[in-house]
Short mmCIF file of C-alpha atoms in Angstrom, two decimals:
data_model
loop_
_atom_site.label_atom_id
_atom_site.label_comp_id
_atom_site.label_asym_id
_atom_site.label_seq_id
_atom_site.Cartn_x
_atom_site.Cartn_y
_atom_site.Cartn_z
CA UNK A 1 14.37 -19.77 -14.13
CA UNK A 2 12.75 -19.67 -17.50
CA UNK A 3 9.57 -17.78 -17.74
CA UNK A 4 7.21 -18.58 -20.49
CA UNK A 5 3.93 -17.11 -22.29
CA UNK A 6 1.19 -20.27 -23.22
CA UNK A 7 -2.29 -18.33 -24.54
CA UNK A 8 -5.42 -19.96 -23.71
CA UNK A 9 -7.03 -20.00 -27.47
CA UNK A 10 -9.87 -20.30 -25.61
CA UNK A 11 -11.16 -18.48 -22.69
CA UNK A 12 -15.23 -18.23 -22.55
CA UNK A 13 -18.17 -20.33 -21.45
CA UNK A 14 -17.31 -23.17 -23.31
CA UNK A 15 -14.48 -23.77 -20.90
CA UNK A 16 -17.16 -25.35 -18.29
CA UNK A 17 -20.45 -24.67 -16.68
CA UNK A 18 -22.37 -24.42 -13.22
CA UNK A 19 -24.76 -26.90 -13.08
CA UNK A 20 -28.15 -26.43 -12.62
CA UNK A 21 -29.54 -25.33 -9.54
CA UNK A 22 -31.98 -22.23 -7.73
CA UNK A 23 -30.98 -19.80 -5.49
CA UNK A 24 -27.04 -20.65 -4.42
CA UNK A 25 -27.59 -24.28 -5.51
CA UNK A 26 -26.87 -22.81 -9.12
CA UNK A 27 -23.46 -22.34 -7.63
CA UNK A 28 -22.78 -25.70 -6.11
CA UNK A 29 -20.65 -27.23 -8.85
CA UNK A 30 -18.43 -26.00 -11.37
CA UNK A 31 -18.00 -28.90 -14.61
CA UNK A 32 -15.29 -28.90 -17.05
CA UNK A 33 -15.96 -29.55 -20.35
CA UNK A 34 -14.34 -31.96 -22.55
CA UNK A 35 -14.10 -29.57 -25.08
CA UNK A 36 -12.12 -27.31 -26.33
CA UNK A 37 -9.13 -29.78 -26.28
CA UNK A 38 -6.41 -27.84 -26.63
CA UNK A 39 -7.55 -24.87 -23.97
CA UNK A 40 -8.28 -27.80 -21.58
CA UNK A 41 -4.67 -29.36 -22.71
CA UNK A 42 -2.83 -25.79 -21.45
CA UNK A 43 -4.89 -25.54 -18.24
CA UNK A 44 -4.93 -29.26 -17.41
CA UNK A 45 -0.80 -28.84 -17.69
CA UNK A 46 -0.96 -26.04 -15.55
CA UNK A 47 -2.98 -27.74 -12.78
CA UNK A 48 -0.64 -30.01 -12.43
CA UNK A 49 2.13 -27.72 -12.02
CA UNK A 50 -0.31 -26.37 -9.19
CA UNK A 51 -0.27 -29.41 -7.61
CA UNK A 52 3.16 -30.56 -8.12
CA UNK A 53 5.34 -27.49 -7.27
CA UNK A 54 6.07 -24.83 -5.16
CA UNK A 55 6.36 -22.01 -7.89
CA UNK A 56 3.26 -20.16 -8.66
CA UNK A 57 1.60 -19.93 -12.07
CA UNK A 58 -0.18 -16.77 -13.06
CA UNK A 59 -3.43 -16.89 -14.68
CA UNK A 60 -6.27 -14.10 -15.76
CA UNK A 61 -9.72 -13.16 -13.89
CA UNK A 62 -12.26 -10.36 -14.59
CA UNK A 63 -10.48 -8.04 -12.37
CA UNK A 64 -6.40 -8.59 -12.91
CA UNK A 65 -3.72 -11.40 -13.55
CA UNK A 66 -3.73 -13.32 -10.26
CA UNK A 67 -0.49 -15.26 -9.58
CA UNK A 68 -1.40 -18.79 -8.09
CA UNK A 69 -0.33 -21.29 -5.57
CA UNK A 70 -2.06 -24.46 -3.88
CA UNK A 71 -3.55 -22.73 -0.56
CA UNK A 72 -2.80 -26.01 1.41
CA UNK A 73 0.10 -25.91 1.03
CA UNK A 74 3.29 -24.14 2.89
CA UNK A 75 5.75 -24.29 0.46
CA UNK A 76 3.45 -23.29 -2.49
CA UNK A 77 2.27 -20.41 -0.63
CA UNK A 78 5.28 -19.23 0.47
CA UNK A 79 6.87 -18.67 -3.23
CA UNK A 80 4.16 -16.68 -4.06
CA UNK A 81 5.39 -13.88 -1.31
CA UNK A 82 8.87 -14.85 -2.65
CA UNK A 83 7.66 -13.99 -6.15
CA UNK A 84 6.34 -11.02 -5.69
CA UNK A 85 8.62 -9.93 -3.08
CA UNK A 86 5.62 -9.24 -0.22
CA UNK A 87 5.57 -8.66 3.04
CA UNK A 88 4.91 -12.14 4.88
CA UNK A 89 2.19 -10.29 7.55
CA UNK A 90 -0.03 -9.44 4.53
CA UNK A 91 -2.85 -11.84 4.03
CA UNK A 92 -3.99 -13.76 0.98
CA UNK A 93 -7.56 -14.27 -1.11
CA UNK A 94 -7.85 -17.61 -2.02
CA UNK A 95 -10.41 -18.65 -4.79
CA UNK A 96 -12.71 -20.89 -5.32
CA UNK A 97 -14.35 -22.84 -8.18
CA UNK A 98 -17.77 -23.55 -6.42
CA UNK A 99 -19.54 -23.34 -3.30
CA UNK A 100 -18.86 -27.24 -2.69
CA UNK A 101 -15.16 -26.29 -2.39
CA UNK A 102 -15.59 -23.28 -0.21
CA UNK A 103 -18.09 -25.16 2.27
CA UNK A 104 -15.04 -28.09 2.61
CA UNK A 105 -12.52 -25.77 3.51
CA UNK A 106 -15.39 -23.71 6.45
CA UNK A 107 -15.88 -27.30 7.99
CA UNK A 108 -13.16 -28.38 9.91
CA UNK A 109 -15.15 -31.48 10.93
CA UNK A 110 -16.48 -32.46 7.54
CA UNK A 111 -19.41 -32.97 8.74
CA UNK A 112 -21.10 -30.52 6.24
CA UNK A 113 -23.22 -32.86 4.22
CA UNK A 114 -27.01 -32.79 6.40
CA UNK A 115 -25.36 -30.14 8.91
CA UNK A 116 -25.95 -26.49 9.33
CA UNK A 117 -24.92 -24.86 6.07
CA UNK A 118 -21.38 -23.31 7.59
CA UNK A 119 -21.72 -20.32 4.88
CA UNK A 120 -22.38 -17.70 7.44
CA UNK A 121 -26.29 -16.26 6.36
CA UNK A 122 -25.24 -12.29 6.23
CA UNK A 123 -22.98 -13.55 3.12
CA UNK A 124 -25.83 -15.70 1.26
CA UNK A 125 -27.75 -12.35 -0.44
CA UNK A 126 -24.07 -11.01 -1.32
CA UNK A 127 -23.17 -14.30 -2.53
CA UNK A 128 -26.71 -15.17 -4.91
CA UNK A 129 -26.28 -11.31 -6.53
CA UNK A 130 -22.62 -10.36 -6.65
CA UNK A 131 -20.76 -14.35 -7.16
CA UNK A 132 -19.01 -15.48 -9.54
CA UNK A 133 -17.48 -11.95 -9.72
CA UNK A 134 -15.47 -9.39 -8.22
CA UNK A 135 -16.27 -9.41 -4.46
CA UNK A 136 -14.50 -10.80 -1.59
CA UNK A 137 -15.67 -12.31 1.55
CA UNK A 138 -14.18 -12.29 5.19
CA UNK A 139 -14.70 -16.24 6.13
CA UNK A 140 -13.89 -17.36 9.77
CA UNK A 141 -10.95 -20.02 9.57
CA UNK A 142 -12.25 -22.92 11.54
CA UNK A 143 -9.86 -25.07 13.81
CA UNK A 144 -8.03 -27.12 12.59
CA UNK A 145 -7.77 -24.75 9.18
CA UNK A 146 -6.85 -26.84 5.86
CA UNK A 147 -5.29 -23.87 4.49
CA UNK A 148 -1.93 -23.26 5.02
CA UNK A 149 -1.04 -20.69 7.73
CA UNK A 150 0.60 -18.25 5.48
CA UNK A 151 -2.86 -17.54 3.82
CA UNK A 152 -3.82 -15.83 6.55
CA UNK A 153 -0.76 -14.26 8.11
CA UNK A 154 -2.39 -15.22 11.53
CA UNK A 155 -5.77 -13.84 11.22
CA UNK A 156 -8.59 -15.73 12.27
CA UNK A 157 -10.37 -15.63 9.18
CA UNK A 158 -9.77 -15.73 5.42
CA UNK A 159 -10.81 -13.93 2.38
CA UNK A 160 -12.40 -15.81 -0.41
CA UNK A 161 -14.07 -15.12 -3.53
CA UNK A 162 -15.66 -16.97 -6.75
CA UNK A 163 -14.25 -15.38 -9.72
CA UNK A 164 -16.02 -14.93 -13.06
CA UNK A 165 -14.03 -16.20 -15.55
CA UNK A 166 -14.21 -19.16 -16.96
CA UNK A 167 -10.90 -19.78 -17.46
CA UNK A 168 -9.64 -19.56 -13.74
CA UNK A 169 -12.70 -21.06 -12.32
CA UNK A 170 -11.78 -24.60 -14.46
CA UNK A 171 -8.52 -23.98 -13.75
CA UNK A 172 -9.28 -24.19 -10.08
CA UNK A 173 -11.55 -27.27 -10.61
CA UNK A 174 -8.56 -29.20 -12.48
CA UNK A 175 -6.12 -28.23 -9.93
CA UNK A 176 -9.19 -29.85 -7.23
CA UNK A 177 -7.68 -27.20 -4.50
CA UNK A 178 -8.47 -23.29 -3.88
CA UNK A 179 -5.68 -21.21 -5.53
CA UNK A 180 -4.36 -18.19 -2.62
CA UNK A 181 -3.94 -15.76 -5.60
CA UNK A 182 -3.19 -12.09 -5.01
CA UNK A 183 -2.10 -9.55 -8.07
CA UNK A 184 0.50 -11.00 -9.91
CA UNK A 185 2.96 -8.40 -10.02
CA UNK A 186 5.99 -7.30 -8.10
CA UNK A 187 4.98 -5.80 -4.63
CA UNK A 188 3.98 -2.03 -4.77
CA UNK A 189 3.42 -1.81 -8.38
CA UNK A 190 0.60 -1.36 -10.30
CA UNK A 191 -1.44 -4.37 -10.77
CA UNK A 192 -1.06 -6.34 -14.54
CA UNK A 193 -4.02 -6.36 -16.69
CA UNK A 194 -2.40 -8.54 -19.29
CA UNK A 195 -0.07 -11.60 -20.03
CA UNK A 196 2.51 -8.52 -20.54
CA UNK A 197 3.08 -7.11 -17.75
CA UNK A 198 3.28 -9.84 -15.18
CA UNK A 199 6.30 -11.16 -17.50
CA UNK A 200 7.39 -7.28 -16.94
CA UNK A 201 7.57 -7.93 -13.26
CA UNK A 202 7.86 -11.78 -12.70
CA UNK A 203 10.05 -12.86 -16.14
CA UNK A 204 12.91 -14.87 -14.11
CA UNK A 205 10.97 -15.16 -10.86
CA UNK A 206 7.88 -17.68 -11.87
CA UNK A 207 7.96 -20.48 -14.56
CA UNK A 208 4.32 -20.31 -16.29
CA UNK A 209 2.06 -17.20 -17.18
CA UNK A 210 -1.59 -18.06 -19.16
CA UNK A 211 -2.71 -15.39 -21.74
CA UNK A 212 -6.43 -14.78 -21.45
CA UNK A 213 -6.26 -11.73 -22.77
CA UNK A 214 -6.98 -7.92 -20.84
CA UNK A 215 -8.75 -8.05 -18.30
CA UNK A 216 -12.43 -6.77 -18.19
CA UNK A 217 -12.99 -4.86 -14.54
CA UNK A 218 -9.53 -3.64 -14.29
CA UNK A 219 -9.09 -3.06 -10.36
CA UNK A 220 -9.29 -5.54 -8.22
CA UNK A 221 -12.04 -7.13 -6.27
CA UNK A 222 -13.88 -5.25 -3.56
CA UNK A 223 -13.01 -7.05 0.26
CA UNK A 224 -16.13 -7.09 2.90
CA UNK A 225 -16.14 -8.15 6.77
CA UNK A 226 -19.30 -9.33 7.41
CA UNK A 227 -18.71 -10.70 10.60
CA UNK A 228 -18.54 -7.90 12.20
CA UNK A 229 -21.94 -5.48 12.78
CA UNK A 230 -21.92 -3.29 11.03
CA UNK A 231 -20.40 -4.76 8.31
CA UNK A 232 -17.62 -2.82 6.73
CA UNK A 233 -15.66 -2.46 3.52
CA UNK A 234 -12.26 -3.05 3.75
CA UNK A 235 -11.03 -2.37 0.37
CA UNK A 236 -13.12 -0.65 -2.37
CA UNK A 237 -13.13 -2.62 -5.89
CA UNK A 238 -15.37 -3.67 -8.58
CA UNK A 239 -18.49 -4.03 -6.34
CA UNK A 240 -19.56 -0.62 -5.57
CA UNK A 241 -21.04 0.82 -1.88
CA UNK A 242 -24.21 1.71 -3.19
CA UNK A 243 -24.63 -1.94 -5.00
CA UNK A 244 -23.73 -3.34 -1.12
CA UNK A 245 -25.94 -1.06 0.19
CA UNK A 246 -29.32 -2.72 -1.75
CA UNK A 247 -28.54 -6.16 -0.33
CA UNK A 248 -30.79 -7.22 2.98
CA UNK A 249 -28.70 -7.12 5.95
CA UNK A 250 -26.13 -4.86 4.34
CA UNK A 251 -28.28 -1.01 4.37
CA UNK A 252 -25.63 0.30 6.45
CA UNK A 253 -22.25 -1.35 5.38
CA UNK A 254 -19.57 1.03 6.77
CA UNK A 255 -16.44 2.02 4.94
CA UNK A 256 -13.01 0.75 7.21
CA UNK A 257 -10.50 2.17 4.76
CA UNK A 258 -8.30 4.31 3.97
CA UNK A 259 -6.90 6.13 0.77
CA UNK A 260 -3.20 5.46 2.33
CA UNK A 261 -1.12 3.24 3.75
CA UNK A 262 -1.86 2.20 7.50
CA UNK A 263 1.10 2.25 9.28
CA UNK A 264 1.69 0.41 12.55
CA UNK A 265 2.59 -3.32 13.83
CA UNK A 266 -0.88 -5.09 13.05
CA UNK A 267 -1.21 -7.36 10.53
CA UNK A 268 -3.94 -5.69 7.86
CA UNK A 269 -7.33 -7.72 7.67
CA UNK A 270 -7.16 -7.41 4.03
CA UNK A 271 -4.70 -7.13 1.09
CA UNK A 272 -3.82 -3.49 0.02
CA UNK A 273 -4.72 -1.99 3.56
CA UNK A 274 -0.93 -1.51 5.30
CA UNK A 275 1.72 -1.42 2.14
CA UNK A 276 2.38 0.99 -0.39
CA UNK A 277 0.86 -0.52 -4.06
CA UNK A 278 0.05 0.91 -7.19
CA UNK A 279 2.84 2.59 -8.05
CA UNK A 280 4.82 3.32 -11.07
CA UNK A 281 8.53 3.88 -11.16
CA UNK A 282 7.81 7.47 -12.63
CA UNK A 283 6.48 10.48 -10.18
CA UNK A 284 2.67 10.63 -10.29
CA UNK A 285 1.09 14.20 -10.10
CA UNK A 286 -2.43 13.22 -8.76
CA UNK A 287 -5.42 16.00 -9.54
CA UNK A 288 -8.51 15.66 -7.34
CA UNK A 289 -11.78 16.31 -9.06
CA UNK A 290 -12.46 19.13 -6.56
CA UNK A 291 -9.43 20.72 -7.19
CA UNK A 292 -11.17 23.96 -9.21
CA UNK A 293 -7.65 25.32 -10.29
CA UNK A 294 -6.82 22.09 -12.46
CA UNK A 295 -10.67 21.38 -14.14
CA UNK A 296 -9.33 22.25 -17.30
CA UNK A 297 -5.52 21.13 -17.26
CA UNK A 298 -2.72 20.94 -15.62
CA UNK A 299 -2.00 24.59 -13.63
CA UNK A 300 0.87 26.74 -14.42
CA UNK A 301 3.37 26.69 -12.03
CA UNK A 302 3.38 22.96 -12.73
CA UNK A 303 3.45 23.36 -16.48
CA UNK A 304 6.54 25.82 -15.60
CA UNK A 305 8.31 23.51 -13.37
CA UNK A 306 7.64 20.74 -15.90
CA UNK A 307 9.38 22.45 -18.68
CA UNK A 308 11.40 24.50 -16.95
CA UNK A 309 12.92 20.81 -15.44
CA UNK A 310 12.48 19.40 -18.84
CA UNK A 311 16.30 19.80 -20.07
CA UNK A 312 18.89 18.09 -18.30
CA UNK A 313 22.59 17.97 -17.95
CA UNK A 314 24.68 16.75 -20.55
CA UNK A 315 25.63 14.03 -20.87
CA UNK A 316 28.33 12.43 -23.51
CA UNK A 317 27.66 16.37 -24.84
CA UNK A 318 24.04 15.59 -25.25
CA UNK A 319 21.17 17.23 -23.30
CA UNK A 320 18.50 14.64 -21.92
CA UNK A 321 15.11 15.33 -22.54
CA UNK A 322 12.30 14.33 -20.06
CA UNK A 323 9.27 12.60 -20.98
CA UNK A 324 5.68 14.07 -19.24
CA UNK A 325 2.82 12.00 -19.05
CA UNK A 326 -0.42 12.92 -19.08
CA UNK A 327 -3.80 10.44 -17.90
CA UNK A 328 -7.01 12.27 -18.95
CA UNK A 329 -10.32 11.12 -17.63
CA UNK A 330 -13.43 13.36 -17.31
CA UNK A 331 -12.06 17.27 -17.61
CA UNK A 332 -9.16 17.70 -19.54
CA UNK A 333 -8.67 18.50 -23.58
CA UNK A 334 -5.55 16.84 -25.51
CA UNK A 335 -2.22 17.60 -24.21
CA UNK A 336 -4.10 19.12 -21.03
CA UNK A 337 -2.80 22.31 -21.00
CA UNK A 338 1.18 21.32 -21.48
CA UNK A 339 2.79 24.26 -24.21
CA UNK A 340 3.46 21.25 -27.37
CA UNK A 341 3.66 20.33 -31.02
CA UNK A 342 -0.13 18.59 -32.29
CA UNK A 343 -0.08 15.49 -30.42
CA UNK A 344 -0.39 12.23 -32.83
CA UNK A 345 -1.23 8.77 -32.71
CA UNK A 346 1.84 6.58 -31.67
CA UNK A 347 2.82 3.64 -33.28
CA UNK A 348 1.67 1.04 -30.47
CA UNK A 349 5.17 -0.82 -29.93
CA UNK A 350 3.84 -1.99 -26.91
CA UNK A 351 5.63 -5.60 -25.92
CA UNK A 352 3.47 -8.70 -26.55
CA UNK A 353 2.12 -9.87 -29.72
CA UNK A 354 -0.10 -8.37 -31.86
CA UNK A 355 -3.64 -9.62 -30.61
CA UNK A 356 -2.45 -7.94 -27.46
CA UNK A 357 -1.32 -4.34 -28.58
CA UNK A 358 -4.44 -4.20 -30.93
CA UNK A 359 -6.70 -5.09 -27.33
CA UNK A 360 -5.47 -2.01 -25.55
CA UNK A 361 -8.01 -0.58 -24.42
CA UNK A 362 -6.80 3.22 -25.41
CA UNK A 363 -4.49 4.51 -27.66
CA UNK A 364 -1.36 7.10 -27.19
CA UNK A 365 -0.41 10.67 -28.65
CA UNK A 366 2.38 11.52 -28.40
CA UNK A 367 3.57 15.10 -29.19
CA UNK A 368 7.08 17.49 -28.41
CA UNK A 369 6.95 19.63 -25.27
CA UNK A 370 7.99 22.98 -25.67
CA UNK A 371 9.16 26.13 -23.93
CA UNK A 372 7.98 29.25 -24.15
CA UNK A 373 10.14 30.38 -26.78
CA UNK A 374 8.85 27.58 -28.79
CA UNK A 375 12.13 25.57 -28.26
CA UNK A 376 11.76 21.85 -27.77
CA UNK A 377 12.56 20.75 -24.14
CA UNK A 378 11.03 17.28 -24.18
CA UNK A 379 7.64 14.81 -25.12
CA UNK A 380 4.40 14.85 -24.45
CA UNK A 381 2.84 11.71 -23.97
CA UNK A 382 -1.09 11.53 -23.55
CA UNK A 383 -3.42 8.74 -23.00
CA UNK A 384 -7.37 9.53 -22.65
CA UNK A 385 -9.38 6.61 -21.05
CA UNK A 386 -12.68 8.37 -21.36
CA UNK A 387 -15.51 10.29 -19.46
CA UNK A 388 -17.02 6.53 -18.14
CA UNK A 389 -15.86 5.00 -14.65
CA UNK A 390 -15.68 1.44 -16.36
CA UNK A 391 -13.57 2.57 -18.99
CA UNK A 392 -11.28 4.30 -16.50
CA UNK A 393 -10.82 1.68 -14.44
CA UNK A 394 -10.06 -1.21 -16.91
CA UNK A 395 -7.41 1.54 -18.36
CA UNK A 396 -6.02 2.92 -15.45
CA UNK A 397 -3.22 -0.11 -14.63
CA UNK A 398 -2.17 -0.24 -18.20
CA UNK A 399 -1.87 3.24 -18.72
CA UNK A 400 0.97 3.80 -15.43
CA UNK A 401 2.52 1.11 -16.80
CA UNK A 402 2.45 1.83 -20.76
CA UNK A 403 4.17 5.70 -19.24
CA UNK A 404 6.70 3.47 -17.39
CA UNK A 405 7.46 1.68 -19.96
CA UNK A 406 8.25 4.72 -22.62
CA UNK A 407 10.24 6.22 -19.57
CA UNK A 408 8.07 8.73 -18.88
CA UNK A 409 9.50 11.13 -15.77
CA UNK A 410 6.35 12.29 -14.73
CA UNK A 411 2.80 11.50 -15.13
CA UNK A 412 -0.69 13.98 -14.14
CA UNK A 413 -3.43 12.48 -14.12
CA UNK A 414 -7.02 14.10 -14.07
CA UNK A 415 -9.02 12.65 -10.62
CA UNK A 416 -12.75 11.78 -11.00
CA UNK A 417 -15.24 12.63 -9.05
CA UNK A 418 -15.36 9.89 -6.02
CA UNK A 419 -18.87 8.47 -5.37
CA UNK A 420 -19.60 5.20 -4.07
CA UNK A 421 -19.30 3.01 -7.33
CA UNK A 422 -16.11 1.66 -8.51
CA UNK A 423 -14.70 5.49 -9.03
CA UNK A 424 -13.92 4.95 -5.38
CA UNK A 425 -11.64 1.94 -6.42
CA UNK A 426 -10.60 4.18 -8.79
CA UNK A 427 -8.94 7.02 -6.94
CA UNK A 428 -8.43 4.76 -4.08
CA UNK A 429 -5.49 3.22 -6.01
CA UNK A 430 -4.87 6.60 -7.64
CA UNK A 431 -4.50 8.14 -4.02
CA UNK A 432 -2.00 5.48 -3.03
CA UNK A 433 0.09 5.54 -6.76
CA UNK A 434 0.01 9.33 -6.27
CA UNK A 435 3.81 11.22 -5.13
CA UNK A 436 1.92 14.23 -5.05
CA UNK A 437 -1.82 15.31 -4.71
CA UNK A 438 -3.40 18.56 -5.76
CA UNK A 439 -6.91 19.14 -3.71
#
């Protein structure tokens, strides 16, 4: 199979537009323009492959490349865990271009239009604040469910949400059905913030990838049950606690997650709950912000161990060389302690085409580790995304995989502090990416 690259030239408001309304009525119904022609050309092509096929079709939203299928259908569904290689129990968000679409698929009887509004009211002050964006929604799955039963890997509800961008939310309209869309990247690795690195992952596996660009948020969408009481979060993301917290009805939303992988039989109630994810082929060296020995760099006896396992064996009468990465946040200086040559800007031969290397949204030095006789033993590489949660967290994804990618051995990375905002999405993937944890 043939995987291909098509940009969207254009990606903003111009795509289409909510029209008018108070209140949720503002989010009733999403229109596509008739203009830009050749955007609408790409996605219009796209929604038909929606429609049409079985193979999914990644796309970009605020938070990370989603990769697509019809969530009505079986077979469309089903090659997106084929895809990605994921486990069948683990459940799907589907999305939504407007709340006319989402009320179809909560009335089984559709009876909707002079009925009871079947958007349950503990969602409606979550909905008018935090939608279109990155928040999910527990939904109860009436009987008989339109969606296809591989959505939900058996639950009795679904997760949902209304994504910002413009460019997925007419993509959805054109293709007329709600897209099930998790990460689009091979199971267990780190989600793709760009065009790049879901052909990393998926080149050979899916036919059609749309280039919006990096994405803004950079983790994924935060999950809430509010059909329980209390309600709960059930993965952290780009809505933070305290933001839930100001809502009516949700004062004393409850956290119902943890910072590893449930084990056991069940079937999770929400993506990224049961399964290992986030993690890079290279060994990640996680430091907690409370960890006092490591506030100003990496500690000695791993600096030791790092060069001390820098050389290896020969090979073809050539030593190998290992390649240390190094993730700085809040704490840490250049090079973060590590014994090495001035570290210097890298030529950026990231894959991808230009627009997209010059969008990164940091930039890597690269320097030569050495011993403590001076000797070389191996290369620094060193990535700073910056002292502000936002900036860390649109970073974070790219910068496991940009390591990966130079075949870095082992990566550190400096832990912020975690409060209730998205720098608990933050080190909640970090905890789960992380072979080893220093608290």
């Amino acid at each position: 199979m043939e995987t291909r690259i098509v940009r969207v030239p254009n990606k903003g408001s111009s795509l289409g537009a909510f029209q008018p309304g108070e209140g949720l009525a503002r989010l009733d119904h999403w229109e596509v323009q008739s203009e830009p022609k050749e955007s609408l050309m790409v996605l219009r092509d796209a929604a038909q492959e929606l429609k049409t096929k079985d193979t999914p079709v990644a796309f970009p939203t605020e938070t990370v490349y989603g990769l697509g299928a019809d969530a009505t259908r079986s077979g469309a569904v089903k090659g997106i865990y084929s895809a990605k290689g994921r486990p069948s129990d683990n459940p799907l968000i589907i999305h939504v271009c407007d709340l006319d679409m989402l009320r179809h698929y909560l009335d089984a009887s559709n009876q909707a239009n002079g009925a009871q509004d079947p958007i349950p009211s503990r969602y409606k002050t979550l909905i008018e604040r935090f939608w279109p964006g990155p928040l999910t929604i527990l939904m109860p799955n009436p009987e008989p469910s339109r969606l296809a039963p591989e959505v939900t890997a058996g639950l009795k509800t679904f997760g949902v949400r209304m994504p910002s961008s413009p460019l997925a939310l007419s993509l959805i309209s054109l293709a007329g059905v709600p897209l099930a869309a998790p990460s689009a990247n091979a199971s267990t690795k780190p989600s793709p913030t760009a065009a790049q690195h879901v052909m990393d992952d998926l080149n050979g596996r899916i036919e059609l990838i749309l280039d919006g660009g990096h994405c803004d948020v950079g983790v994924e969408s935060t999950v809430v049950d509010g059909l329980c009481d209390p309600p709960v979060v059930l993965r952290p993301g780009g809505i933070g606690l305290d933001e839930l917290r100001s809502c009516p009805g949700w004062e004393n939303v409850a956290i119902a997650y943890k910072d590893k992988s449930e084990e056991g039989k069940a079937a999770p109630r929400a993506p990224g709950m049961k399964y290992k994810h986030y993690s890079p082929k290279a060994k990640v060296v996680l430091y907690e912000s409370s960890y006092e020995d490591g506030s100003s760099g990496i500690v000695q006896s791993d600096i030791a161990h790092s060069n001390g396992t820098a050389v290896g064996t020969l090979t073809n009468g050539h030593k190998t060389t290992r390649k240390i990465g190094v993730i700085r946040t809040q704490r840490w200086q250049p090079g973060a302690g590590l014994q090495c040559t001035k570290l210097k800007p890298s030529a950026n031969d990231s894959q991808g085409d230009r627009e997209e290397r010059e969008d990164l949204p940091y930039q890597v030095y690269t320097g030569e580790l050495l011993d403590e006789a001076g000797q070389v033993v191996g290369q620094v590489l060193d990535i700073d995304l910056g002292r502000e949660t936002e900036g860390i967290a649109r970073g974070l994804f790219s910068a496991l995989r940009e390591f990966d990618r130079r075949g870095a051995d082992t990566i550190f990375v400096d832990g912020i502090e975690d409060r209730i905002d998205i720098a608990a999405a933050v080190m909640n993937r970090l905890r789960k990416a992380a072979s080893e944890i220093r608290a």
